[in-house]
PDB file of C-alpha atoms in Angstrom:
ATOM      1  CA  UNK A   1     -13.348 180.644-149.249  1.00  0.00           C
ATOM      2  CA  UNK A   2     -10.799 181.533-146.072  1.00  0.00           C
ATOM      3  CA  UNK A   3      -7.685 180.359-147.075  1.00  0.00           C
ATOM      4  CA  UNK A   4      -5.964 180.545-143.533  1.00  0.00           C
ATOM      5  CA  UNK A   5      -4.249 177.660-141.857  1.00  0.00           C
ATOM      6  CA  UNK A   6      -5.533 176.513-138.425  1.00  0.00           C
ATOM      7  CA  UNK A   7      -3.846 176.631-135.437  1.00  0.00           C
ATOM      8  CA  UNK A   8      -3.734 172.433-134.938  1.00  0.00           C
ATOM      9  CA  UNK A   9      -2.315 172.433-138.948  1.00  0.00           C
ATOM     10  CA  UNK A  10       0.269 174.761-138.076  1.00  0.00           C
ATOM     11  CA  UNK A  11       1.421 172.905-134.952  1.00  0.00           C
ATOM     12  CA  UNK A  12       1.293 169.932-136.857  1.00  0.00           C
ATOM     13  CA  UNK A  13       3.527 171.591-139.372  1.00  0.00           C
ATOM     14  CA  UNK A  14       5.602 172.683-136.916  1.00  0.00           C
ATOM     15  CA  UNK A  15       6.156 169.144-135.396  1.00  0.00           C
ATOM     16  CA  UNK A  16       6.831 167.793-139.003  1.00  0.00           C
ATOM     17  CA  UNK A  17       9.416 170.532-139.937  1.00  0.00           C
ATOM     18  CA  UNK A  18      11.263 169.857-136.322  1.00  0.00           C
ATOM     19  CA  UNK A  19      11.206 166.065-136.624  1.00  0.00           C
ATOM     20  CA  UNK A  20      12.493 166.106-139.800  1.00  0.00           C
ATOM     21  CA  UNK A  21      15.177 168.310-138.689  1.00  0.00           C
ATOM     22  CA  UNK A  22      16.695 166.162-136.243  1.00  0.00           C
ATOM     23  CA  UNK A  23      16.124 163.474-138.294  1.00  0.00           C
ATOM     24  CA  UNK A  24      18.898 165.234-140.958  1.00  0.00           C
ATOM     25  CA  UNK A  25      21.179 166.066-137.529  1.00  0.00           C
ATOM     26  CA  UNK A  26      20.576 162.424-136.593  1.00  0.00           C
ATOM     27  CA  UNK A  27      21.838 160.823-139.749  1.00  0.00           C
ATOM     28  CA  UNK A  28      24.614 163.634-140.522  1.00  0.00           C
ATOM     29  CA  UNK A  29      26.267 162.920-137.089  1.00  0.00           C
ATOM     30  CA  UNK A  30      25.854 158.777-138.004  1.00  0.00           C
ATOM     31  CA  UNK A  31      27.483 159.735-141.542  1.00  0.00           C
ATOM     32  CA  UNK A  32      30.151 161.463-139.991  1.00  0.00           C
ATOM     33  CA  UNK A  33      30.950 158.668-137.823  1.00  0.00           C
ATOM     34  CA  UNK A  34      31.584 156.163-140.841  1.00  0.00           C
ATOM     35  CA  UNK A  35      33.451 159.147-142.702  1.00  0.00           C
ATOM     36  CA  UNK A  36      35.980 159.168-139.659  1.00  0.00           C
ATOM     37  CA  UNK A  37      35.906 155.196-139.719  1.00  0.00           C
ATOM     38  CA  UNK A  38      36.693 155.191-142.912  1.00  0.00           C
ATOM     39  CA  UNK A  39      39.434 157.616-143.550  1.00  0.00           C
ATOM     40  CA  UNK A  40      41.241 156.265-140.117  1.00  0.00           C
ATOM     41  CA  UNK A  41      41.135 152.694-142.033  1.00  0.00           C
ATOM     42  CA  UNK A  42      41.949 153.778-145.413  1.00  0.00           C
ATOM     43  CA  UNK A  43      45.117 155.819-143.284  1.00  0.00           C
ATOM     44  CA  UNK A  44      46.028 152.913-141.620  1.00  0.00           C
ATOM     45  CA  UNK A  45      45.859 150.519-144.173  1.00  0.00           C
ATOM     46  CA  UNK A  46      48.125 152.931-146.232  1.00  0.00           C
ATOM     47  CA  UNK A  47      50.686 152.049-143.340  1.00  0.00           C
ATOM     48  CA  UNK A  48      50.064 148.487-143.921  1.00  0.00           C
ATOM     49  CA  UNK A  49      51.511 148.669-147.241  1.00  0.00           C
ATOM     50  CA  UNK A  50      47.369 148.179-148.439  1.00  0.00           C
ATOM     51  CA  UNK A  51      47.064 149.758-151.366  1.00  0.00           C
ATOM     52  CA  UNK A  52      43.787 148.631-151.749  1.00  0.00           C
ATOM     53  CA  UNK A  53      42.382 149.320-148.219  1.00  0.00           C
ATOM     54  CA  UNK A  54      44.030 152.830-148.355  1.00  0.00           C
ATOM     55  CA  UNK A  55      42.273 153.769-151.621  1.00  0.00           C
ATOM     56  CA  UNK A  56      38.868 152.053-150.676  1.00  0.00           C
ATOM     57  CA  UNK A  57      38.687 153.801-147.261  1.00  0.00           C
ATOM     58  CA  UNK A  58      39.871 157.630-148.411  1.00  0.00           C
ATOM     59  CA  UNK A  59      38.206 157.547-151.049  1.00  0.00           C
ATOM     60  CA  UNK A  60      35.097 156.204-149.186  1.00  0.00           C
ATOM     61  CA  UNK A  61      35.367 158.867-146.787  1.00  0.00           C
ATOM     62  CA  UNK A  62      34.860 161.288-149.831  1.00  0.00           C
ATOM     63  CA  UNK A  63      31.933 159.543-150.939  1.00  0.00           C
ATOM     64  CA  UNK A  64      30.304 159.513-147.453  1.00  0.00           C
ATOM     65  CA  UNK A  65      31.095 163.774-147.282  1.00  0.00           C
ATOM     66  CA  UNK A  66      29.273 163.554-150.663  1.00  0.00           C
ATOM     67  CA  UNK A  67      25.699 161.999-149.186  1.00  0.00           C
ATOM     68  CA  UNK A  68      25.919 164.112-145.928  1.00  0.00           C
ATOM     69  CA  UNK A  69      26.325 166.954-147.964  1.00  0.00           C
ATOM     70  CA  UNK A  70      23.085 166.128-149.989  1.00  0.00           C
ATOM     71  CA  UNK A  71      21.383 165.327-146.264  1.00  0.00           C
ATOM     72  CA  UNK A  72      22.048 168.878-145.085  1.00  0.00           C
ATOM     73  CA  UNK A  73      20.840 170.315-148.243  1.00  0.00           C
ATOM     74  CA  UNK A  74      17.740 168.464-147.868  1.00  0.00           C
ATOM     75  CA  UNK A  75      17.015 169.284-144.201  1.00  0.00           C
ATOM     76  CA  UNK A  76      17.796 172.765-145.134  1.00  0.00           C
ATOM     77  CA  UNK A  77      15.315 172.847-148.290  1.00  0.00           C
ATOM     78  CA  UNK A  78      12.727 175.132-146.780  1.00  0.00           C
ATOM     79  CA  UNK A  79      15.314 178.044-145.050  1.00  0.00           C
ATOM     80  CA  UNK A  80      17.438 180.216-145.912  1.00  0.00           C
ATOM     81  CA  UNK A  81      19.919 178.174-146.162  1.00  0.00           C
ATOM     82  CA  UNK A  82      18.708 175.969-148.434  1.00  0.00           C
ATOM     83  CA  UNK A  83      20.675 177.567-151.705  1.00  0.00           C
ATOM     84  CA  UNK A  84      24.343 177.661-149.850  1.00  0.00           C
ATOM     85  CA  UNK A  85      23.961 173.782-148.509  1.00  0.00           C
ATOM     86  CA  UNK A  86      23.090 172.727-152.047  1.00  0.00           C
ATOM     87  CA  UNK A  87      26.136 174.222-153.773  1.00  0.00           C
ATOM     88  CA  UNK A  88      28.204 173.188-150.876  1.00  0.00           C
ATOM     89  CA  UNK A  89      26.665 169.440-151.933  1.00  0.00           C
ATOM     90  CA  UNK A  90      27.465 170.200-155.728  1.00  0.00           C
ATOM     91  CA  UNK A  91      30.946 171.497-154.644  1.00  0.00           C
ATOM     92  CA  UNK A  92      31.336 168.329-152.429  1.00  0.00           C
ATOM     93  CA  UNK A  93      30.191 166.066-155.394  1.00  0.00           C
ATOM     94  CA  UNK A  94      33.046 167.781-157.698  1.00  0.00           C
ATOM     95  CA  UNK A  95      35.436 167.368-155.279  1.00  0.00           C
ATOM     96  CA  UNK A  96      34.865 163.493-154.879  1.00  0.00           C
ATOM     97  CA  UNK A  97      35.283 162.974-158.575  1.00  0.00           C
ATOM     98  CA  UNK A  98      38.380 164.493-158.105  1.00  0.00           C
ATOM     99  CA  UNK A  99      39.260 162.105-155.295  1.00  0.00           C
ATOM    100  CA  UNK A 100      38.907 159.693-158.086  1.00  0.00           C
ATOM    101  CA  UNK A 101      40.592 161.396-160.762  1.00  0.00           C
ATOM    102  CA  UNK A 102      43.436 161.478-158.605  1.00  0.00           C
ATOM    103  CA  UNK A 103      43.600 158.015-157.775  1.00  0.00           C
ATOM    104  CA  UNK A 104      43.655 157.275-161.169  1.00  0.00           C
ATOM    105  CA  UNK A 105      40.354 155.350-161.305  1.00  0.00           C
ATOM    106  CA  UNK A 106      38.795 157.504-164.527  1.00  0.00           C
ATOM    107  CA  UNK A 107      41.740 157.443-166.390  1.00  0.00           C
ATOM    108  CA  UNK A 108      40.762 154.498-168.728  1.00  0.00           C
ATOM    109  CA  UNK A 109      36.926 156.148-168.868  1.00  0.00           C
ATOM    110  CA  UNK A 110      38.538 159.862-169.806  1.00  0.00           C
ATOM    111  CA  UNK A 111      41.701 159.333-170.962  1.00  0.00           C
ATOM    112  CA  UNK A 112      44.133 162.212-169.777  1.00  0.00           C
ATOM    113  CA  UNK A 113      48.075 163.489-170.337  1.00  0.00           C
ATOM    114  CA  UNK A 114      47.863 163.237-166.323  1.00  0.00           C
ATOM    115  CA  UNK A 115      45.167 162.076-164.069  1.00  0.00           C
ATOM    116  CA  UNK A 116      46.299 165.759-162.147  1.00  0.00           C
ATOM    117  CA  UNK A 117      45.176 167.129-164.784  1.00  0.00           C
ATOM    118  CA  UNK A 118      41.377 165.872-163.868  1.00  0.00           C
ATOM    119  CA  UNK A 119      41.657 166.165-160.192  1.00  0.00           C
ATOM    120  CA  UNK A 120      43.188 170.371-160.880  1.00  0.00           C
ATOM    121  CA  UNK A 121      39.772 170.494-162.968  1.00  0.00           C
ATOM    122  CA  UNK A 122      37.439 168.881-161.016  1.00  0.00           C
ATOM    123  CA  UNK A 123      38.350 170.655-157.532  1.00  0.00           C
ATOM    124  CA  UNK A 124      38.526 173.877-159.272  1.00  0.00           C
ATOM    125  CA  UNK A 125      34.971 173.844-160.225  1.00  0.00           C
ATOM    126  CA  UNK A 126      34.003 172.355-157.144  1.00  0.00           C
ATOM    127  CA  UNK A 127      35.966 175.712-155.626  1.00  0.00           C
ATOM    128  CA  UNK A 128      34.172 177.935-157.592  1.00  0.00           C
ATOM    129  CA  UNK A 129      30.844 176.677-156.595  1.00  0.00           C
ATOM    130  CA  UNK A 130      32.254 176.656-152.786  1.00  0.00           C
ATOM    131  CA  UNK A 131      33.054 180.557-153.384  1.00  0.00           C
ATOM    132  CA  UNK A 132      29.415 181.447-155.047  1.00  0.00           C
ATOM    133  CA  UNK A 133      27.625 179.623-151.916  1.00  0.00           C
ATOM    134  CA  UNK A 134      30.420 182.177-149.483  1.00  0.00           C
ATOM    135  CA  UNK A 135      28.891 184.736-151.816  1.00  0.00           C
ATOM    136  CA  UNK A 136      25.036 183.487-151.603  1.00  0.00           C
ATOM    137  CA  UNK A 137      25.916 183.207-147.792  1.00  0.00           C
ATOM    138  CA  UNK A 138      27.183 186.885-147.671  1.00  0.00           C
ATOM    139  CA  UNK A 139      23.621 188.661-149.204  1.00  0.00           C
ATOM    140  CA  UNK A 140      21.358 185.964-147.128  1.00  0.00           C
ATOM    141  CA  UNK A 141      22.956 186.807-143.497  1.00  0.00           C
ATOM    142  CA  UNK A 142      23.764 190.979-144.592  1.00  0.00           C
ATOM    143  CA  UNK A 143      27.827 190.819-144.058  1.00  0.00           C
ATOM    144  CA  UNK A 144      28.317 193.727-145.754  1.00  0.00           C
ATOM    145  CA  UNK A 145      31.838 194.304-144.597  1.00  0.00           C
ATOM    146  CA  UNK A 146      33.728 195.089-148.007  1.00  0.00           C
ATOM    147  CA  UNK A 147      36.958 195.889-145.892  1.00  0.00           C
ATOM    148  CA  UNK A 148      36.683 192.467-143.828  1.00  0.00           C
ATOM    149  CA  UNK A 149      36.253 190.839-147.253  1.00  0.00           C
ATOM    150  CA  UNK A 150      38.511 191.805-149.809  1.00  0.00           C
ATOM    151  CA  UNK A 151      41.422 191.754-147.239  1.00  0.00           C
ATOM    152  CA  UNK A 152      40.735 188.643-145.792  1.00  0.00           C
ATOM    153  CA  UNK A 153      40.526 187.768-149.792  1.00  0.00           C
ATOM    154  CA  UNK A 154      43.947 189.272-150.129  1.00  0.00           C
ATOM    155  CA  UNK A 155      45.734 187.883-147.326  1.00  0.00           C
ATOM    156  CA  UNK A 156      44.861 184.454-148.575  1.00  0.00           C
ATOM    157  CA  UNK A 157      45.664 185.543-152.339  1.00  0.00           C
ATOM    158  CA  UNK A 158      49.072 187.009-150.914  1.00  0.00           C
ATOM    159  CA  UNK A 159      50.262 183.052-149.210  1.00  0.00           C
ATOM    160  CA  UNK A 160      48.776 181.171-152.237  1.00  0.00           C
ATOM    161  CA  UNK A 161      51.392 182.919-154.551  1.00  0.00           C
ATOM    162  CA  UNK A 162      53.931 182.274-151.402  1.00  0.00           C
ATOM    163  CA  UNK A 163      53.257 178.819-151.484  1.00  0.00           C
ATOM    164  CA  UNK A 164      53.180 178.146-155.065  1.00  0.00           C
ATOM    165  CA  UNK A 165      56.693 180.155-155.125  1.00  0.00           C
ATOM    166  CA  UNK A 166      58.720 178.192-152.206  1.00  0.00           C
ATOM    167  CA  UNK A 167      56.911 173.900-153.220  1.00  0.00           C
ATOM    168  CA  UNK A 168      55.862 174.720-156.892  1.00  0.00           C
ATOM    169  CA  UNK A 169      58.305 177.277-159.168  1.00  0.00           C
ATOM    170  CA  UNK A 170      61.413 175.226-158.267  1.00  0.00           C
ATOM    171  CA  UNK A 171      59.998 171.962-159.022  1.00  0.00           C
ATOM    172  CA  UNK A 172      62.995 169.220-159.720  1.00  0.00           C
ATOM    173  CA  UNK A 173      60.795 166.468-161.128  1.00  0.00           C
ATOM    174  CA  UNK A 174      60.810 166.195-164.897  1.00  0.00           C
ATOM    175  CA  UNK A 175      56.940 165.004-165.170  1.00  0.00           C
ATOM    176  CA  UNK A 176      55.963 167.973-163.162  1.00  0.00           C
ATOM    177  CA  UNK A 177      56.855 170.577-165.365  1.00  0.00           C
ATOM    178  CA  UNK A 178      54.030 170.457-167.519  1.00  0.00           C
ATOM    179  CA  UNK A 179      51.874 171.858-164.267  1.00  0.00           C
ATOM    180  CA  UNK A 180      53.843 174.170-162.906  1.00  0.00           C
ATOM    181  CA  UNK A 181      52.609 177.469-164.397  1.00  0.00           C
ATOM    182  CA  UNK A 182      48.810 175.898-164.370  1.00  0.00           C
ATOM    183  CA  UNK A 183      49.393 175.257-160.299  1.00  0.00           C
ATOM    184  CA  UNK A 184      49.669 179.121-159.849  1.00  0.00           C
ATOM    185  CA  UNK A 185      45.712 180.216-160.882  1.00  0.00           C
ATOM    186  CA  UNK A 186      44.982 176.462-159.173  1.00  0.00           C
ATOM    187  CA  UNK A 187      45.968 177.471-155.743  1.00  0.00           C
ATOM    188  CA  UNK A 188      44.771 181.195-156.192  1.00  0.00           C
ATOM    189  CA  UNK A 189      41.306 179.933-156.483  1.00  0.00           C
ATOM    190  CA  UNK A 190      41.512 177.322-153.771  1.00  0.00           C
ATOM    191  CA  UNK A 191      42.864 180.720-151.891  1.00  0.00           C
ATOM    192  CA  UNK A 192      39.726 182.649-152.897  1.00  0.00           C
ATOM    193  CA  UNK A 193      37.659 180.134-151.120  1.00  0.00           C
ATOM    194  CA  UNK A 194      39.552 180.452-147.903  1.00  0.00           C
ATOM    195  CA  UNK A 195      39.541 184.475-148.633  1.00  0.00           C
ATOM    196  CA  UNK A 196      35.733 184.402-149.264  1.00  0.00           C
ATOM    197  CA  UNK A 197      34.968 181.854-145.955  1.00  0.00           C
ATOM    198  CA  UNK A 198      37.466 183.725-143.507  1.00  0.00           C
ATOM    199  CA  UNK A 199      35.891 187.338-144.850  1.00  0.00           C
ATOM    200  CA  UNK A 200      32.571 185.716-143.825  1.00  0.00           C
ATOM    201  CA  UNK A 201      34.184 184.099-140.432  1.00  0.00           C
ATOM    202  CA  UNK A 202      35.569 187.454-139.527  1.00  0.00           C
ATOM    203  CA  UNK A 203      32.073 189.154-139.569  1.00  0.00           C
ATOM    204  CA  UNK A 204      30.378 186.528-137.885  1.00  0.00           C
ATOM    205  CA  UNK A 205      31.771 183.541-136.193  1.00  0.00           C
ATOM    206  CA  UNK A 206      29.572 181.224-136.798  1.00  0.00           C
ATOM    207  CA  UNK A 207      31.276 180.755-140.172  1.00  0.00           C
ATOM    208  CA  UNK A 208      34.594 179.728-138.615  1.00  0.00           C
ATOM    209  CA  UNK A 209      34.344 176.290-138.939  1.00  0.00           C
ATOM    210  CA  UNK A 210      33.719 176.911-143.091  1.00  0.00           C
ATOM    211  CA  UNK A 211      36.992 179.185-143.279  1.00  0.00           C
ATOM    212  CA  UNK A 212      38.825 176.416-141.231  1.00  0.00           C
ATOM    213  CA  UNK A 213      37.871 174.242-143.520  1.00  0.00           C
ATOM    214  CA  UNK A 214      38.911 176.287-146.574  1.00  0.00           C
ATOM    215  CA  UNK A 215      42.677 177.155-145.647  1.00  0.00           C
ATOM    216  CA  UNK A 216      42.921 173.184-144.541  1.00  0.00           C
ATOM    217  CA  UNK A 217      42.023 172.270-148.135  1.00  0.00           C
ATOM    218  CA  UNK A 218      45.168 175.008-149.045  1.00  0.00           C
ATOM    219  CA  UNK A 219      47.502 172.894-146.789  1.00  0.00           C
ATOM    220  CA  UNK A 220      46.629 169.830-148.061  1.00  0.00           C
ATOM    221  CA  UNK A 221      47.049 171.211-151.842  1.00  0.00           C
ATOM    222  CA  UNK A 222      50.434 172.371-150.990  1.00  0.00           C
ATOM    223  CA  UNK A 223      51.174 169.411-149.195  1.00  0.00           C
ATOM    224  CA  UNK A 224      50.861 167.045-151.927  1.00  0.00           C
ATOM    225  CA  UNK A 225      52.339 169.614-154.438  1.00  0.00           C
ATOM    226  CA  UNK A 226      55.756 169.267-152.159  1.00  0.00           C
ATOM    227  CA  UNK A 227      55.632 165.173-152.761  1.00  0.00           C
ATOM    228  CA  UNK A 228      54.195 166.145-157.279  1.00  0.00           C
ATOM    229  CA  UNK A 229      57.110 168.683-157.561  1.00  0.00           C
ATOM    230  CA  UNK A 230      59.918 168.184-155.349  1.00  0.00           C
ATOM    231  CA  UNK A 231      60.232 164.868-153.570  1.00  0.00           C
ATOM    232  CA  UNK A 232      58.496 162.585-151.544  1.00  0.00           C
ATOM    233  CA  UNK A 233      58.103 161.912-147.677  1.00  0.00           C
ATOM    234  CA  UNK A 234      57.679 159.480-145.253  1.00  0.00           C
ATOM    235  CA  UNK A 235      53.893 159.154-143.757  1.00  0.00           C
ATOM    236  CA  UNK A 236      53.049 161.627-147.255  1.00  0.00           C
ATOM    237  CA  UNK A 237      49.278 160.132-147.404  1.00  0.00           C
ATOM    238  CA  UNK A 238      48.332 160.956-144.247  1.00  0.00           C
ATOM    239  CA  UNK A 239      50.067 164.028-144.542  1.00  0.00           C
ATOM    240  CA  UNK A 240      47.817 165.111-147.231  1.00  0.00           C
ATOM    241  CA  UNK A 241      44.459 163.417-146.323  1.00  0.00           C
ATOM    242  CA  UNK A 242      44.573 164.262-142.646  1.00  0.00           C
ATOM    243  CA  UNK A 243      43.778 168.124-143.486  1.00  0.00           C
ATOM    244  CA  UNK A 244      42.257 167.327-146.713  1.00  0.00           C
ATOM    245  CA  UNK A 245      39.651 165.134-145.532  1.00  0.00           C
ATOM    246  CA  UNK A 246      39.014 167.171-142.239  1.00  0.00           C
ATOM    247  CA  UNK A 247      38.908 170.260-144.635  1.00  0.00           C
ATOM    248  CA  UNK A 248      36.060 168.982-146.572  1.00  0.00           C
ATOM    249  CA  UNK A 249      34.507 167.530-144.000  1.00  0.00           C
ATOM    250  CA  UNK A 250      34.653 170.896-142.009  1.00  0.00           C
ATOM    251  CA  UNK A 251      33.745 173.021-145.096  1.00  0.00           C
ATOM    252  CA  UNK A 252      30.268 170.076-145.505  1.00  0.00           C
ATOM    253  CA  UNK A 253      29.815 170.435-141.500  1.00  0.00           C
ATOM    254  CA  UNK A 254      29.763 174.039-141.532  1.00  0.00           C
ATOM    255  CA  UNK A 255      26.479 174.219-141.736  1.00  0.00           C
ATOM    256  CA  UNK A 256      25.855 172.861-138.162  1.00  0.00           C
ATOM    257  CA  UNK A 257      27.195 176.455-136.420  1.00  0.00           C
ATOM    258  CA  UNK A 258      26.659 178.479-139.729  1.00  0.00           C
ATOM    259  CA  UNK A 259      22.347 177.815-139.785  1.00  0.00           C
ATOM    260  CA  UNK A 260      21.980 179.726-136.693  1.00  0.00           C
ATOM    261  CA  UNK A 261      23.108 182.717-138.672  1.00  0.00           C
ATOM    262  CA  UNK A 262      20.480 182.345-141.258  1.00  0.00           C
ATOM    263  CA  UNK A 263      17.641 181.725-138.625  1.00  0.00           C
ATOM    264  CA  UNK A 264      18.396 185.010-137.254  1.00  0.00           C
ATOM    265  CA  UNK A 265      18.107 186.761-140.588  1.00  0.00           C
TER     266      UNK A 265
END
């Protein structure tokens, strides 16, 4: 019995696959809409003096990243992609829950020394899972620069350590001292995603948006170290969640330049 597809399945395939491709692009670009909504409100409520709004909308925005992360992944399912948008979904999902370990909402369900303490945890894996879908990535789409790698690796490695040295190692707050030495390997990971994503972006450009995305998540970490270990600022939140949220969002979005480079391998 022939087991060969006819030429009116196959179209009809083809029609199904495309449809449901625009379909994901459709609801992604919807998705990102409400994730801008609702960090801008959860921002602006901050300046309101809501503390309610302000937590409801950024950490909204988080969840939103978390479902368009999971719609890529699923309009991705049968290319090459498929395995890099799922762990960017599972790293997106880690680093929601530490959105909310953060804002102190877990703290009665896992009780912790410091909510930090959750948040450090919970990005961290989420960072490692960011770096092994860089890595997945790298085989799929043949970037087999070592030398564009491990020194875009190092570079990163080298202003992590800078960073931690100049907001971190002179902390003055007495509460912060516990996570000073545990903030060093912290930020060198978060580094070694922006190391992995800018070795990738240096080989092939259509990976620039992910190794934006990375060092903005960097920013934002040493951002809000400045206000954990030294002192506080005016307009601090937005400070933060401004390069924070457009990192993730970036690092999620990626995928909308970086596909092309799988289609062509």
């Amino acid at each position: 019995m022939s087991t060969q597809t006819s030429p009116q399945a196959s179209a009809a395939e083809s029609v199904s696959d495309a449809s449901q491709k625009m379909a994901g692009t459709v609801a992604t670009s919807v998705l990102w809409l409400v994730w801008a909504a609702l960090l801008t409100g959860g921002l602006v409520a901050d300046n309101l003096g809501s503390s309610a709004g302000s937590s409801f909308g950024r950490l909204g925005s988080s969840v939103v990243l978390v479902v368009a992360g999971w719609v890529w992944a699923a309009s991705c399912h049968d290319t090459a992609a498929a395995g890099c948008t799922r762990l960017i979904a599972v790293g997106m999902c880690l680093g929601a829950l530490g959105d909310f370990f953060m804002a102190g909402r877990l703290q009665t369900l896992i009780p912790l020394p410091s909510p930090v303490l959750g948040g450090m945890t919970a990005f961290g894996l989420g960072h490692i899972v960011y770096i092994t879908a860089c890595v997945g990535a790298r085989r799929r789409v043949g970037l087999t620069s070592a030398k564009a790698m491990w020194g875009s690796i190092l570079v990163w490695q080298i202003i992590s350590v800078i960073g931690w040295a100049i907001v971190v190692l002179p902390a003055t707050k007495e509460s912060a001292q516990l996570l000073i030495w545990p903030a060093l390997p912290y930020s060198m990971l978060l580094a070694g995603t922006a190391g992995v994503a800018t070795g990738l972006a240096v080989q092939d450009r259509r990976f620039t948006l992910l190794a934006i995305g990375a060092g903005l998540f960097l920013l934002s970490d040493l951002i809000l170290a400045w206000g954990m270990f030294r002192d506080s600022f005016p307009h601090r939140t937005e400070a933060v969640w401004i390069p924070y949220g457009g990192g993730q969002m970036l690092i999620v979005y990626a995928i909308t330049t970086a596909r092309q480079a799988f289609t062509r391998n």
